[in-house]
mmCIF file of C-alpha atoms in Angstrom:
data_model
loop_
_atom_site.group_PDB
_atom_site.id
_atom_site.type_symbol
_atom_site.label_atom_id
_atom_site.label_comp_id
_atom_site.label_asym_id
_atom_site.label_seq_id
_atom_site.Cartn_x
_atom_site.Cartn_y
_atom_site.Cartn_z
ATOM 1 C CA MET A 1351 0.000 0.000 0.000
ATOM 2 C CA LYS A 1352 1.463 3.341 -1.073
ATOM 3 C CA MET A 1353 1.176 6.174 1.444
ATOM 4 C CA ASN A 1354 2.214 9.828 1.159
ATOM 5 C CA PHE A 1355 2.896 12.283 3.966
ATOM 6 C CA GLU A 1356 3.742 15.968 4.092
ATOM 7 C CA LEU A 1357 6.235 16.585 6.896
ATOM 8 C CA LEU A 1358 8.354 19.590 7.771
ATOM 9 C CA PRO A 1359 11.604 19.810 5.779
ATOM 10 C CA GLU A 1360 14.974 19.491 7.568
ATOM 11 C CA HIS A 1361 13.454 17.972 10.699
ATOM 12 C CA ALA A 1362 14.208 14.889 12.762
ATOM 13 C CA TYR A 1363 11.264 12.510 13.307
ATOM 14 C CA LYS A 1364 10.689 9.315 15.205
ATOM 15 C CA VAL A 1365 8.197 7.089 13.412
ATOM 16 C CA LYS A 1366 6.182 4.276 14.973
ATOM 17 C CA VAL A 1367 5.195 1.635 12.426
ATOM 18 C CA TYR A 1368 2.207 -0.664 13.063
ATOM 19 C CA PHE A 1369 1.579 -3.780 10.972
ATOM 20 C CA HIS A 1370 -1.709 -5.484 10.075
ATOM 21 C CA SER A 1371 -0.636 -8.627 11.947
ATOM 22 C CA ASN A 1372 2.417 -10.107 13.591
ATOM 23 C CA LEU A 1373 5.111 -10.390 10.898
ATOM 24 C CA ILE A 1374 6.547 -13.844 10.317
ATOM 25 C CA ASN A 1375 8.733 -13.099 7.310
ATOM 26 C CA LYS A 1376 11.139 -10.186 7.208
ATOM 27 C CA THR A 1377 9.975 -6.999 5.492
ATOM 28 C CA ARG A 1378 11.888 -3.837 4.654
ATOM 29 C CA ILE A 1379 10.384 -0.417 5.328
ATOM 30 C CA GLU A 1380 11.734 2.277 3.004
ATOM 31 C CA PHE A 1381 11.054 6.016 3.187
ATOM 32 C CA TYR A 1382 11.536 8.087 0.043
ATOM 33 C CA GLU A 1383 11.636 11.853 -0.295
ATOM 34 C CA ASP A 1384 11.337 13.084 -3.899
ATOM 35 C CA ASN A 1385 12.324 9.578 -5.124
ATOM 36 C CA TYR A 1386 15.450 9.623 -2.910
ATOM 37 C CA LEU A 1387 15.846 6.929 -0.253
ATOM 38 C CA ILE A 1388 16.270 8.688 3.117
ATOM 39 C CA ALA A 1389 15.605 5.848 5.594
ATOM 40 C CA LYS A 1390 15.145 2.098 5.746
ATOM 41 C CA LYS A 1391 14.453 -0.450 8.461
ATOM 42 C CA ASP A 1392 14.104 -4.246 8.432
ATOM 43 C CA ALA A 1393 11.431 -5.816 10.646
ATOM 44 C CA HIS A 1394 10.234 -9.357 11.352
ATOM 45 C CA ASN A 1395 8.407 -11.303 14.052
ATOM 46 C CA THR A 1396 6.814 -8.140 15.445
ATOM 47 C CA LYS A 1397 3.555 -6.193 15.441
ATOM 48 C CA ASN A 1398 5.284 -2.792 15.463
ATOM 49 C CA THR A 1399 8.652 -1.104 15.250
ATOM 50 C CA SER A 1400 10.121 2.399 15.418
ATOM 51 C CA PHE A 1401 13.148 4.332 14.177
ATOM 52 C CA VAL A 1402 14.479 7.863 13.690
ATOM 53 C CA PHE A 1403 14.924 9.551 10.314
ATOM 54 C CA TYR A 1404 15.521 13.017 8.869
ATOM 55 C CA THR A 1405 13.608 14.886 6.223
ATOM 56 C CA LYS A 1406 15.671 16.846 3.740
ATOM 57 C CA HIS A 1407 14.487 19.704 1.498
ATOM 58 C CA SER A 1408 10.781 19.088 0.757
ATOM 59 C CA GLY A 1409 9.363 16.894 3.525
ATOM 60 C CA ASN A 1410 7.211 14.977 0.994
ATOM 61 C CA ILE A 1411 7.524 11.369 2.162
ATOM 62 C CA GLU A 1412 6.405 8.260 0.293
ATOM 63 C CA VAL A 1413 6.132 4.769 1.819
ATOM 64 C CA ASP A 1414 5.095 1.618 -0.042
ATOM 65 C CA ASN A 1415 4.657 -1.517 2.079
ATOM 66 C CA LYS A 1416 1.598 -3.781 2.064
ATOM 67 C CA HIS A 1417 2.157 -4.935 5.672
ATOM 68 C CA ILE A 1418 1.832 -1.449 7.232
ATOM 69 C CA SER A 1419 -1.507 -0.489 8.755
ATOM 70 C CA GLN A 1420 -0.537 2.802 10.417
ATOM 71 C CA LEU A 1421 2.355 5.235 10.796
ATOM 72 C CA GLU A 1422 2.703 7.617 13.733
ATOM 73 C CA PHE A 1423 5.233 10.477 13.397
ATOM 74 C CA ILE A 1424 6.764 12.183 16.414
ATOM 75 C CA LYS A 1425 8.637 15.418 15.685
ATOM 76 C CA LEU A 1426 11.956 15.503 17.558
ATOM 77 C CA GLY A 1427 13.180 18.884 16.388
ATOM 78 C CA LYS A 1428 14.600 20.945 13.567
ATOM 79 C CA THR A 1429 17.980 20.030 12.162
ATOM 80 C CA LEU A 1430 20.528 22.794 11.791
ATOM 81 C CA ASP A 1431 20.643 25.108 8.810
ATOM 82 C CA ILE A 1432 22.868 23.052 6.513
ATOM 83 C CA LYS A 1433 23.943 25.993 4.325
ATOM 84 C CA HIS A 1434 25.117 27.887 7.391
ATOM 85 C CA HIS A 1435 27.743 25.209 8.127
ATOM 86 C CA ASN A 1436 28.709 24.347 4.570
ATOM 87 C CA ASP A 1437 30.550 27.521 3.612
ATOM 88 C CA ASN A 1438 33.963 25.963 4.242
ATOM 89 C CA PRO A 1439 34.484 22.417 2.881
ATOM 90 C CA ASP A 1440 37.486 22.031 5.208
ATOM 91 C CA GLY A 1441 35.819 23.452 8.313
ATOM 92 C CA ILE A 1442 36.653 21.927 11.675
ATOM 93 C CA TYR A 1443 33.826 20.893 13.981
ATOM 94 C CA ALA A 1444 33.679 19.080 17.288
ATOM 95 C CA ALA A 1445 30.664 17.589 19.074
ATOM 96 C CA LEU A 1446 30.382 16.903 22.776
ATOM 97 C CA VAL A 1447 27.685 15.364 24.987
ATOM 98 C CA THR A 1448 27.644 16.138 28.696
ATOM 99 C CA ILE A 1449 25.564 15.313 31.779
ATOM 100 C CA PRO A 1450 24.868 17.413 34.927
ATOM 101 C CA SER A 1451 27.251 15.464 37.189
ATOM 102 C CA ARG A 1452 30.139 16.400 34.877
ATOM 103 C CA LYS A 1453 29.598 20.155 34.767
ATOM 104 C CA ARG A 1454 33.103 21.001 36.063
ATOM 105 C CA SER A 1455 34.917 18.514 33.865
ATOM 106 C CA CYS A 1456 32.867 19.573 30.821
ATOM 107 C CA GLU A 1457 34.002 23.175 31.270
ATOM 108 C CA GLN A 1458 37.641 22.030 31.320
ATOM 109 C CA THR A 1459 37.062 19.945 28.167
ATOM 110 C CA ILE A 1460 35.530 22.921 26.352
ATOM 111 C CA ASP A 1461 38.472 25.101 27.425
ATOM 112 C CA SER A 1462 40.866 22.602 25.823
ATOM 113 C CA LEU A 1463 38.947 22.492 22.510
ATOM 114 C CA ILE A 1464 37.306 25.853 21.885
ATOM 115 C CA ASN A 1465 40.318 27.584 20.326
ATOM 116 C CA GLN A 1466 41.062 24.645 18.010
ATOM 117 C CA VAL A 1467 37.725 24.449 16.150
ATOM 118 C CA ASP A 1468 35.486 26.582 13.958
ATOM 119 C CA LYS A 1469 32.386 25.417 15.793
ATOM 120 C CA LEU A 1470 31.739 23.347 18.912
ATOM 121 C CA PHE A 1471 28.403 21.527 19.168
ATOM 122 C CA LEU A 1472 27.128 20.689 22.649
ATOM 123 C CA CYS A 1473 24.294 18.446 23.788
ATOM 124 C CA PHE A 1474 23.255 19.009 27.408
ATOM 125 C CA ASN A 1475 21.938 15.558 28.210
ATOM 126 C CA GLY A 1476 19.596 15.341 31.208
ATOM 127 C CA TYR A 1477 19.917 19.063 32.015
ATOM 128 C CA LYS A 1478 16.839 21.101 32.909
ATOM 129 C CA GLU A 1479 18.483 24.323 31.731
ATOM 130 C CA ILE A 1480 21.658 25.454 29.984
ATOM 131 C CA PRO A 1481 24.453 25.926 32.583
ATOM 132 C CA SER A 1482 25.609 29.510 33.126
ATOM 133 C CA PHE A 1483 29.305 28.811 32.459
ATOM 134 C CA ILE A 1484 28.518 28.567 28.741
ATOM 135 C CA ASN A 1485 28.114 32.365 28.639
ATOM 136 C CA LYS A 1486 31.862 32.937 29.008
ATOM 137 C CA TYR A 1487 32.508 31.554 25.500
ATOM 138 C CA ASP A 1488 32.163 33.309 22.153
ATOM 139 C CA HIS A 1489 28.570 32.487 21.171
ATOM 140 C CA ARG A 1490 29.576 32.396 17.489
ATOM 141 C CA LYS A 1491 31.761 29.355 18.157
ATOM 142 C CA ILE A 1492 29.254 27.327 20.175
ATOM 143 C CA GLU A 1493 25.939 25.774 19.246
ATOM 144 C CA TYR A 1494 23.996 23.668 21.703
ATOM 145 C CA MET A 1495 20.784 21.796 22.289
ATOM 146 C CA LEU A 1496 19.014 20.817 25.482
ATOM 147 C CA ASP A 1497 18.059 17.131 25.726
ATOM 148 C CA SER A 1498 16.301 17.181 29.087
ATOM 149 C CA THR A 1499 14.909 13.634 28.705
ATOM 150 C CA GLY A 1500 18.299 12.108 27.895
ATOM 151 C CA TYR A 1501 16.784 10.469 24.802
ATOM 152 C CA TYR A 1502 19.826 10.982 22.564
ATOM 153 C CA ALA A 1503 22.426 10.029 25.201
ATOM 154 C CA ALA A 1504 25.925 9.539 23.693
ATOM 155 C CA ALA A 1505 24.459 9.190 20.172
ATOM 156 C CA ALA A 1506 24.095 12.988 20.108
ATOM 157 C CA LYS A 1507 27.821 13.175 19.301
ATOM 158 C CA LEU A 1508 26.818 12.307 15.725
ATOM 159 C CA TYR A 1509 23.670 14.450 15.645
ATOM 160 C CA TRP A 1510 25.344 17.219 13.620
ATOM 161 C CA SER A 1511 27.562 15.003 11.447
ATOM 162 C CA ALA A 1512 25.291 15.200 8.379
ATOM 163 C CA GLN A 1513 24.922 18.944 8.667
ATOM 164 C CA VAL A 1514 28.504 20.050 8.131
ATOM 165 C CA LYS A 1515 31.209 19.779 5.511
ATOM 166 C CA GLY A 1516 34.731 19.279 6.740
ATOM 167 C CA TYR A 1517 36.483 17.546 9.612
ATOM 168 C CA TYR A 1518 34.196 16.245 12.334
ATOM 169 C CA PHE A 1519 35.458 15.325 15.812
ATOM 170 C CA THR A 1520 33.464 13.436 18.450
ATOM 171 C CA CYS A 1521 34.616 14.165 21.986
ATOM 172 C CA ASP A 1522 33.948 13.228 25.627
ATOM 173 C CA ASP A 1523 33.413 15.468 28.635
ATOM 174 C CA ASP A 1524 35.949 13.590 30.789
ATOM 175 C CA ILE A 1525 39.024 14.166 28.587
ATOM 176 C CA ILE A 1526 41.511 17.056 28.463
ATOM 177 C CA TYR A 1527 42.641 17.533 24.857
ATOM 178 C CA PRO A 1528 46.169 18.818 24.071
ATOM 179 C CA LYS A 1529 46.649 22.143 22.258
ATOM 180 C CA ASP A 1530 47.767 20.415 19.059
ATOM 181 C CA TYR A 1531 45.050 17.726 19.131
ATOM 182 C CA ILE A 1532 42.991 18.996 16.196
ATOM 183 C CA LYS A 1533 45.976 19.974 14.037
ATOM 184 C CA LYS A 1534 47.742 16.624 14.428
ATOM 185 C CA SER A 1535 44.512 14.675 13.889
ATOM 186 C CA VAL A 1536 43.617 16.581 10.693
ATOM 187 C CA ASN A 1537 47.123 15.950 9.349
ATOM 188 C CA LYS A 1538 46.657 12.231 10.039
ATOM 189 C CA LEU A 1539 43.299 12.209 8.261
ATOM 190 C CA LYS A 1540 44.931 13.857 5.264
ATOM 191 C CA HIS A 1541 47.707 11.243 5.444
ATOM 192 C CA TYR A 1542 44.989 8.593 4.957
ATOM 193 C CA ASN A 1543 43.407 10.693 2.150
ATOM 194 C CA ASN A 1544 40.309 11.255 4.317
ATOM 195 C CA LYS A 1545 39.377 7.608 3.677
ATOM 196 C CA ALA A 1546 39.560 6.353 7.276
ATOM 197 C CA VAL A 1547 38.011 7.072 10.643
ATOM 198 C CA ILE A 1548 40.711 7.727 13.208
ATOM 199 C CA SER A 1549 40.737 7.452 16.980
ATOM 200 C CA TYR A 1550 43.164 7.253 19.889
ATOM 201 C CA HIS A 1551 41.222 4.552 21.724
ATOM 202 C CA GLY A 1552 40.006 1.169 20.519
ATOM 203 C CA ASN A 1553 40.212 -2.584 20.704
ATOM 204 C CA ASN A 1554 40.188 -5.828 18.769
ATOM 205 C CA TYR A 1555 37.981 -8.776 19.674
ATOM 206 C CA LYS A 1556 38.457 -12.503 19.547
ATOM 207 C CA TRP A 1557 37.164 -14.227 16.405
ATOM 208 C CA PHE A 1558 34.014 -15.286 18.253
ATOM 209 C CA SER A 1559 33.028 -12.861 21.034
ATOM 210 C CA THR A 1560 30.095 -12.739 23.440
ATOM 211 C CA ASP A 1561 31.239 -10.238 26.103
ATOM 212 C CA ILE A 1562 32.433 -6.678 25.431
ATOM 213 C CA ARG A 1563 34.874 -6.720 28.332
ATOM 214 C CA THR A 1564 36.276 -10.248 28.681
ATOM 215 C CA ASP A 1565 36.547 -11.053 24.961
ATOM 216 C CA ARG A 1566 38.896 -8.201 24.073
ATOM 217 C CA LYS A 1567 42.004 -9.491 22.340
ATOM 218 C CA GLU A 1568 43.832 -6.152 22.236
ATOM 219 C CA PHE A 1569 42.972 -2.916 24.038
ATOM 220 C CA TYR A 1570 44.458 0.493 23.193
ATOM 221 C CA LYS A 1571 43.633 3.137 25.835
ATOM 222 C CA PHE A 1572 43.840 6.815 24.906
ATOM 223 C CA PRO A 1573 46.110 7.982 27.791
ATOM 224 C CA GLN A 1574 48.690 5.292 27.036
ATOM 225 C CA GLU A 1575 51.560 5.401 24.576
ATOM 226 C CA GLN A 1576 50.919 3.919 21.139
ATOM 227 C CA ILE A 1577 54.012 3.165 19.054
ATOM 228 C CA ILE A 1578 52.411 2.716 15.614
ATOM 229 C CA ASP A 1579 49.053 3.249 13.908
ATOM 230 C CA LYS A 1580 46.875 0.161 14.239
ATOM 231 C CA LYS A 1581 43.719 -1.058 12.498
ATOM 232 C CA VAL A 1582 41.039 -2.037 15.010
ATOM 233 C CA HIS A 1583 37.590 -3.614 15.203
ATOM 234 C CA VAL A 1584 36.084 -0.988 17.525
ATOM 235 C CA ILE A 1585 37.063 2.654 17.990
ATOM 236 C CA GLY A 1586 36.420 4.979 20.911
ATOM 237 C CA THR A 1587 34.180 7.884 19.887
ATOM 238 C CA GLY A 1588 35.488 10.158 22.646
ATOM 239 C CA VAL A 1589 38.717 10.721 20.687
ATOM 240 C CA CYS A 1590 37.509 10.145 17.146
ATOM 241 C CA ALA A 1591 37.532 12.100 13.857
ATOM 242 C CA PHE A 1592 36.618 11.753 10.191
ATOM 243 C CA HIS A 1593 35.935 13.848 7.124
ATOM 244 C CA SER A 1594 32.256 14.407 6.377
ATOM 245 C CA SER A 1595 32.705 13.247 2.773
ATOM 246 C CA LEU A 1596 33.431 9.708 4.008
ATOM 247 C CA ILE A 1597 30.236 9.006 5.959
ATOM 248 C CA ASP A 1598 26.491 9.311 5.516
ATOM 249 C CA GLY A 1599 25.894 11.212 8.735
ATOM 250 C CA TYR A 1600 22.145 10.636 8.800
ATOM 251 C CA SER A 1601 22.565 6.857 8.612
ATOM 252 C CA ALA A 1602 25.388 6.869 11.166
ATOM 253 C CA PHE A 1603 23.347 8.865 13.670
ATOM 254 C CA SER A 1604 20.252 6.696 13.133
ATOM 255 C CA GLN A 1605 22.308 3.533 13.741
ATOM 256 C CA CYS A 1606 23.835 4.931 16.936
ATOM 257 C CA LEU A 1607 20.455 6.135 18.183
ATOM 258 C CA ARG A 1608 19.341 2.492 18.285
ATOM 259 C CA TYR A 1609 22.105 1.905 20.855
ATOM 260 C CA PRO A 1610 22.614 5.369 22.386
ATOM 261 C CA ARG A 1611 24.624 4.048 25.334
ATOM 262 C CA SER A 1612 26.826 1.749 23.249
ATOM 263 C CA ILE A 1613 27.801 3.981 20.359
ATOM 264 C CA ASP A 1614 31.468 2.933 20.150
ATOM 265 C CA LEU A 1615 30.333 -0.546 19.177
ATOM 266 C CA ALA A 1616 27.301 0.571 17.141
ATOM 267 C CA PHE A 1617 29.309 3.155 15.173
ATOM 268 C CA SER A 1618 32.139 0.668 14.537
ATOM 269 C CA ILE A 1619 29.704 -1.947 13.201
ATOM 270 C CA PHE A 1620 28.198 0.736 10.953
ATOM 271 C CA LEU A 1621 31.702 1.539 9.625
ATOM 272 C CA ARG A 1622 32.455 -2.128 8.986
ATOM 273 C CA LYS A 1623 29.220 -2.570 7.025
ATOM 274 C CA ASN A 1624 30.216 0.422 4.908
ATOM 275 C CA LYS A 1625 33.784 -0.901 4.401
ATOM 276 C CA ILE A 1626 35.405 2.067 6.161
ATOM 277 C CA LYS A 1627 38.782 1.612 7.843
ATOM 278 C CA LYS A 1628 39.094 2.251 11.586
ATOM 279 C CA ILE A 1629 42.557 3.209 12.805
ATOM 280 C CA VAL A 1630 43.955 3.904 16.274
ATOM 281 C CA LEU A 1631 46.808 6.389 15.978
ATOM 282 C CA GLN A 1632 50.321 6.601 17.356
ATOM 283 C CA ARG A 1633 50.785 8.987 20.318
ATOM 284 C CA GLU A 1634 52.894 9.694 23.368
ATOM 285 C CA HIS A 1635 52.003 8.654 26.907
ATOM 286 C CA GLU A 1636 49.484 11.068 28.519
ATOM 287 C CA TRP A 1637 49.265 13.246 25.392
ATOM 288 C CA LEU A 1638 45.521 12.877 25.976
ATOM 289 C CA LYS A 1639 44.616 13.117 29.643
ATOM 290 C CA ALA A 1640 41.677 11.611 31.497
ATOM 291 C CA ASN A 1641 39.956 14.135 33.765
ATOM 292 C CA TYR A 1642 40.146 12.608 37.220
ATOM 293 C CA LEU A 1643 37.186 14.646 38.401
ATOM 294 C CA VAL A 1644 35.177 11.884 36.679
ATOM 295 C CA GLN A 1645 35.275 8.426 38.228
ATOM 296 C CA HIS A 1646 32.224 6.801 36.650
ATOM 297 C CA GLY A 1647 31.227 6.565 32.992
ATOM 298 C CA LEU A 1648 29.068 4.646 30.512
ATOM 299 C CA HIS A 1649 31.386 1.632 30.605
ATOM 300 C CA GLU A 1650 30.868 1.237 34.360
ATOM 301 C CA GLN A 1651 27.143 1.856 33.921
ATOM 302 C CA LYS A 1652 26.967 -1.005 31.407
ATOM 303 C CA GLN A 1653 28.673 -3.364 33.837
ATOM 304 C CA LEU A 1654 26.294 -2.443 36.672
ATOM 305 C CA ASN A 1655 23.088 -2.460 34.597
ATOM 306 C CA GLU A 1656 22.178 -6.043 33.653
ATOM 307 C CA ASN A 1657 19.764 -5.069 30.851
ATOM 308 C CA LEU A 1658 22.239 -2.628 29.324
ATOM 309 C CA ARG A 1659 25.070 -5.165 29.513
ATOM 310 C CA CYS A 1660 22.923 -7.843 27.841
ATOM 311 C CA SER A 1661 21.886 -5.416 25.097
ATOM 312 C CA VAL A 1662 25.450 -4.471 24.172
ATOM 313 C CA ASN A 1663 26.649 -8.085 24.432
ATOM 314 C CA ASN A 1664 23.881 -9.112 22.016
ATOM 315 C CA LEU A 1665 25.037 -6.380 19.630
ATOM 316 C CA LEU A 1666 28.589 -7.733 19.872
ATOM 317 C CA PHE A 1667 27.408 -11.334 19.437
ATOM 318 C CA ASN A 1668 25.346 -10.560 16.337
ATOM 319 C CA ALA A 1669 28.362 -8.882 14.720
ATOM 320 C CA ASN A 1670 30.421 -12.102 14.859
ATOM 321 C CA PRO A 1671 32.764 -13.222 13.424
ATOM 322 C CA TRP A 1672 35.140 -10.379 14.279
ATOM 323 C CA VAL A 1673 37.195 -10.591 11.107
ATOM 324 C CA GLU A 1674 37.816 -7.506 8.962
ATOM 325 C CA ASN A 1675 39.212 -9.363 5.935
ATOM 326 C CA LYS A 1676 36.271 -9.957 3.551
ATOM 327 C CA ILE A 1677 37.543 -13.318 2.243
ATOM 328 C CA LEU A 1678 38.261 -14.718 5.718
ATOM 329 C CA ARG A 1679 34.914 -13.434 6.958
ATOM 330 C CA TYR A 1680 33.123 -15.181 4.089
ATOM 331 C CA ILE A 1681 34.948 -18.455 4.801
ATOM 332 C CA GLN A 1682 34.311 -18.334 8.557
ATOM 333 C CA LEU A 1683 30.683 -17.196 8.421
ATOM 334 C CA PRO A 1684 29.194 -20.750 8.136
ATOM 335 C CA ALA A 1685 31.089 -21.829 11.281
ATOM 336 C CA TYR A 1686 29.775 -18.782 13.123
ATOM 337 C CA GLN A 1687 26.187 -19.504 12.014
ATOM 338 C CA LEU A 1688 26.518 -23.056 13.380
ATOM 339 C CA ILE A 1689 27.855 -21.819 16.734
ATOM 340 C CA LYS A 1690 25.089 -19.214 16.915
ATOM 341 C CA ALA A 1691 22.412 -21.877 16.291
ATOM 342 C CA LEU A 1692 23.924 -24.140 18.976
ATOM 343 C CA LEU A 1693 23.994 -21.295 21.511
ATOM 344 C CA LYS A 1694 20.341 -20.461 20.818
ATOM 345 C CA THR A 1695 19.417 -24.105 21.410
ATOM 346 C CA ILE A 1696 21.400 -24.157 24.644
ATOM 347 C CA ASN A 1697 19.790 -20.938 25.910
ATOM 348 C CA LYS A 1698 16.307 -22.345 25.295
ATOM 349 C CA ASN A 1699 16.999 -25.537 27.248
ATOM 350 C CA ARG A 1700 17.384 -24.762 30.967
ATOM 351 C CA LYS A 1701 18.976 -28.100 31.884
ATOM 352 C CA LEU A 1702 21.415 -28.069 28.967
ATOM 353 C CA LYS A 1703 22.421 -24.507 29.816
ATOM 354 C CA LYS A 1704 23.067 -25.507 33.439
ATOM 355 C CA LEU A 1705 25.124 -28.523 32.330
ATOM 356 C CA ILE A 1706 27.426 -26.340 30.228
ATOM 357 C CA ASN A 1707 27.686 -23.357 32.587
ATOM 358 C CA ASN A 1708 27.994 -25.291 35.843
ATOM 359 C CA PRO A 1709 28.455 -29.065 35.311
ATOM 360 C CA LEU A 1710 29.289 -29.776 38.996
ATOM 361 C CA ASN A 1711 26.022 -28.273 40.222
ATOM 362 C CA PHE A 1712 24.129 -30.015 37.427
ATOM 363 C CA PHE A 1713 25.311 -33.466 38.496
ATOM 364 C CA ALA A 1714 24.991 -32.608 42.191
ATOM 365 C CA ASP A 1715 21.318 -31.748 41.678
ATOM 366 C CA SER A 1716 20.550 -34.613 39.272
ATOM 367 C CA LYS A 1717 18.220 -37.531 40.099
ATOM 368 C CA ILE A 1718 21.063 -40.016 39.536
ATOM 369 C CA ILE A 1719 23.053 -38.528 42.422
ATOM 370 C CA SER A 1720 19.945 -38.480 44.633
ATOM 371 C CA ILE A 1721 19.314 -42.196 43.986
ATOM 372 C CA PHE A 1722 22.975 -43.002 44.622
ATOM 373 C CA LYS A 1723 22.841 -41.142 47.953
ATOM 374 C CA LYS A 1724 19.767 -43.094 49.010
ATOM 375 C CA GLU A 1725 21.493 -46.402 48.179
ATOM 376 C CA LEU A 1726 24.438 -45.415 50.350
ATOM 377 C CA LYS A 1727 22.099 -44.834 53.295
#
């Protein structure tokens, strides 16, 4: 069924999609604006789904899917004036997300970046009002939004990525950036012909991984010395940069918004799907400094929150095998599919799961042991 909608141009929307009945087979939802594909989402085994998309210049949206019964659009806000930021194709932009408990450290982060960029974008996540310290900065160099509900979370680092032309840096509010951070990073991007996403923090995973923390094979932390540039599976978005010509910013932001508290992993998977190199760069020890005013971050939150940890581990699991080489990945994919099927079977069977996870307890609690104990008496 073909449906047409007139929405506001250059706006962000969340759409709720309702189907006639529970989907058994997979279906793809595609949104077109003036015959140009602006959003897509796969759905199966569900009665409804939702996702975020952006309108561009007209707002005239067309959807054609026989399974859809109703669409509900929720306006999230106006995107920035694209022309305003596109005057300089080599402009330098940085984006930062901060929370109320990090007000002091955020100010120190801004101080370390503000004189290195053309524009600094700020998302005040969970704030009820814009903090007063922001008034000390040149208003022409700062643009901010208030996300009082915390809906965007860390994904807001990529909110502006489709709305600029030039070099785009994603930053964290618990890092002090050196005075030559932007200059050195831009030179490195140019060294790679603007065809890679760079970072100073990242890790590689084992071929088959199920846990974001324990299955790391190699871990490169931003405060530590790094002797050579290194390709990685996952990059840290707190010390990350790329040229806008390399990435579809709308798609990247939409992908990260699905996992707003796990965007390092979500963004890295997006880059892998789009065949974009991820490189952790050489640096000296403590060139980048952690702000020790901050003791607790998203990583710790994920470890403490069971649902959040399971969500990110599922994201990691579904991205197996962790092999960047296309030929090796193709060869190893059947083995991964077999392992995945076996694990699903194990998880569905309570007794089998107990046997594998804790064989001693399984046999201790089994009927055979109980009968044996009775015979001994």
